[in-house]
GROMACS .gro file of C-alpha atoms in nm:
model
  146
    1ARG     CA    1  12.095   6.289  23.097
    2ILE     CA    2  11.855   6.486  23.263
    3LYS     CA    3  11.739   6.325  23.558
    4MET     CA    4  11.405   6.473  23.607
    5VAL     CA    5  11.089   6.332  23.818
    6GLY     CA    6  10.788   6.261  23.645
    7LEU     CA    7  10.965   6.390  23.231
    8LYS     CA    8  10.875   6.162  22.971
    9LEU     CA    9  10.954   6.183  22.589
   10GLU     CA   10  10.728   6.116  22.359
   11TYR     CA   11  10.698   6.039  21.988
   12LEU     CA   12  10.438   6.139  21.768
   13TYR     CA   13  10.384   6.068  21.409
   14ASP     CA   14  10.115   5.987  21.186
   15ALA     CA   15  10.185   5.767  20.853
   16LYS     CA   16   9.865   5.850  20.718
   17ASN     CA   17   9.886   6.221  20.755
   18PRO     CA   18  10.237   6.264  20.668
   19SER     CA   19  10.220   6.626  20.623
   20VAL     CA   20  10.145   6.696  20.944
   21GLY     CA   21  10.539   6.626  21.062
   22ARG     CA   22  10.721   6.443  21.312
   23CYS     CA   23  10.670   6.562  21.668
   24PHE     CA   24  10.888   6.512  22.001
   25VAL     CA   25  10.707   6.615  22.286
   26ILE     CA   26  10.838   6.666  22.662
   27LYS     CA   27  10.565   6.624  22.940
   28ASP     CA   28  10.652   6.661  23.322
   29ASN     CA   29  10.388   6.443  23.453
   30ASP     CA   30  10.073   6.560  23.225
   31ALA     CA   31  10.170   6.894  23.148
   32GLN     CA   32  10.391   6.940  22.814
   33VAL     CA   33  10.664   7.141  22.880
   34GLY     CA   34  10.833   7.129  22.544
   35MET     CA   35  10.775   7.056  22.201
   36ALA     CA   36  10.946   7.001  21.846
   37ILE     CA   37  10.819   6.956  21.501
   38PHE     CA   38  10.978   6.844  21.204
   39LYS     CA   39  10.931   6.745  20.893
   40GLU     CA   40  11.046   6.620  20.565
   41SER     CA   41  11.080   6.874  20.293
   42ASN     CA   42  11.160   6.894  19.933
   43GLY     CA   43  11.409   7.129  19.748
   44ILE     CA   44  11.114   7.340  19.591
   45ASP     CA   45  10.998   7.403  19.988
   46VAL     CA   46  11.330   7.491  20.048
   47TYR     CA   47  11.338   7.734  19.766
   48LEU     CA   48  11.002   7.869  19.809
   49ASN     CA   49  10.954   7.881  20.210
   50TYR     CA   50  11.319   8.088  20.198
   51SER     CA   51  11.342   8.256  19.830
   52VAL     CA   52  11.445   8.604  19.978
   53ALA     CA   53  11.797   8.413  20.004
   54LYS     CA   54  11.948   8.437  19.680
   55ASP     CA   55  12.201   8.206  19.726
   56ILE     CA   56  11.949   7.933  19.833
   57LYS     CA   57  11.902   7.750  19.460
   58ARG     CA   58  11.669   7.468  19.363
   59MET     CA   59  11.767   7.133  19.518
   60THR     CA   60  11.647   6.865  19.348
   61LEU     CA   61  11.676   6.652  19.636
   62SER     CA   62  11.273   6.481  19.754
   63GLY     CA   63  11.146   6.320  20.040
   64LYS     CA   64  11.324   6.242  20.340
   65ASP     CA   65  11.666   6.379  20.182
   66MET     CA   66  11.573   6.721  20.360
   67MET     CA   67  11.412   6.808  20.683
   68CYS     CA   68  11.321   7.131  20.826
   69ILE     CA   69  11.292   7.162  21.180
   70GLU     CA   70  10.968   7.407  21.203
   71LEU     CA   71  10.907   7.464  21.583
   72LEU     CA   72  11.113   7.424  21.875
   73LYS     CA   73  10.953   7.530  22.207
   74ILE     CA   74  11.078   7.502  22.584
   75HIS     CA   75  10.835   7.652  22.852
   76PRO     CA   76  11.001   7.922  23.023
   77SER     CA   77  11.013   7.771  23.384
   78TYR     CA   78  11.180   7.443  23.186
   79GLN     CA   79  11.469   7.657  22.994
   80GLY     CA   80  11.832   7.613  23.088
   81LYS     CA   81  11.802   7.282  23.196
   82GLY     CA   82  11.879   7.074  22.843
   83LEU     CA   83  11.560   7.004  22.742
   84GLY     CA   84  11.597   7.176  22.452
   85LYS     CA   85  11.946   7.008  22.368
   86LYS     CA   86  11.727   6.682  22.428
   87LEU     CA   87  11.489   6.743  22.153
   88VAL     CA   88  11.698   6.850  21.898
   89ASN     CA   89  11.958   6.562  21.937
   90GLN     CA   90  11.642   6.350  21.938
   91ILE     CA   91  11.543   6.504  21.580
   92ILE     CA   92  11.913   6.424  21.474
   93GLU     CA   93  11.884   6.060  21.570
   94LYS     CA   94  11.571   6.026  21.395
   95ALA     CA   95  11.657   6.193  21.069
   96LYS     CA   96  11.979   5.999  21.033
   97GLU     CA   97  11.752   5.700  21.125
   98LEU     CA   98  11.554   5.847  20.792
   99ASP     CA   99  11.840   5.848  20.601
  100CYS     CA  100  11.795   6.231  20.595
  101LYS     CA  101  12.094   6.421  20.376
  102TYR     CA  102  12.025   6.813  20.512
  103MET     CA  103  11.831   6.956  20.794
  104PHE     CA  104  11.752   7.299  20.787
  105VAL     CA  105  11.623   7.487  21.097
  106ARG     CA  106  11.547   7.911  21.075
  107ALA     CA  107  11.695   8.020  21.365
  108GLU     CA  108  11.456   8.277  21.539
  109PRO     CA  109  11.431   8.322  21.910
  110PHE     CA  110  11.044   8.348  22.062
  111PRO     CA  111  10.984   8.651  22.289
  112ASP     CA  112  11.051   8.489  22.588
  113SER     CA  113  11.367   8.287  22.490
  114ARG     CA  114  11.670   8.317  22.737
  115MET     CA  115  11.864   8.403  22.455
  116ASP     CA  116  11.903   8.646  22.175
  117LEU     CA  117  11.945   8.567  21.786
  118GLU     CA  118  12.308   8.548  21.820
  119GLU     CA  119  12.286   8.335  22.119
  120LEU     CA  120  12.054   8.118  21.960
  121ILE     CA  121  12.247   8.050  21.601
  122GLU     CA  122  12.547   7.987  21.827
  123TRP     CA  123  12.373   7.733  22.061
  124TYR     CA  124  12.254   7.569  21.707
  125THR     CA  125  12.612   7.547  21.635
  126GLN     CA  126  12.733   7.281  21.879
  127PHE     CA  127  12.473   7.022  21.707
  128GLY     CA  128  12.678   7.089  21.352
  129PHE     CA  129  12.430   7.352  21.219
  130TYR     CA  130  12.586   7.623  21.016
  131ARG     CA  131  12.472   7.997  20.928
  132LEU     CA  132  12.331   7.933  20.536
  133LYS     CA  133  12.145   8.273  20.483
  134ARG     CA  134  12.021   8.556  20.706
  135ILE     CA  135  11.670   8.608  20.634
  136SER     CA  136  11.583   8.901  20.848
  137ARG     CA  137  11.706   9.115  21.181
  138THR     CA  138  11.530   8.845  21.364
  139GLU     CA  139  11.610   8.545  21.142
  140GLN     CA  140  11.856   8.325  21.037
  141LEU     CA  141  11.820   8.021  20.786
  142MET     CA  142  12.089   7.735  20.925
  143GLN     CA  143  12.179   7.413  20.782
  144LEU     CA  144  12.315   7.060  20.892
  145ASP     CA  145  12.467   6.854  20.647
  146PHE     CA  146  12.490   6.423  20.781
   0.00000   0.00000   0.00000
């Protein structure tokens, strides 16, 4: 567990506007230092969003069966302290609680990331994600099955 003075984790979700997704935020006192946004997705969303990947077929799952991590970002001065792991573990916990069957993430390092694409792919594999399809030179679609 991370023990840093002043750090707190917040979970945000607007049930009246679920299309904006769910969010975990890490704050150091009042400053936001990390964020993860994930949302429910249906098969057609995955098909349309990643249609460049020839082996992704139209999936007939709906609602909470599929979730996508839309954003995972840690402030550069807080990277390497385990905060990203904490956020991904929280997302996985919440997805299981919601009876999610599949989680997708498009691994793509930010310019200020401490990792290149291969390191980021390796990082996601520790949570059980596996390579699904290379989207571009800088992006890898990954999947986690529950």
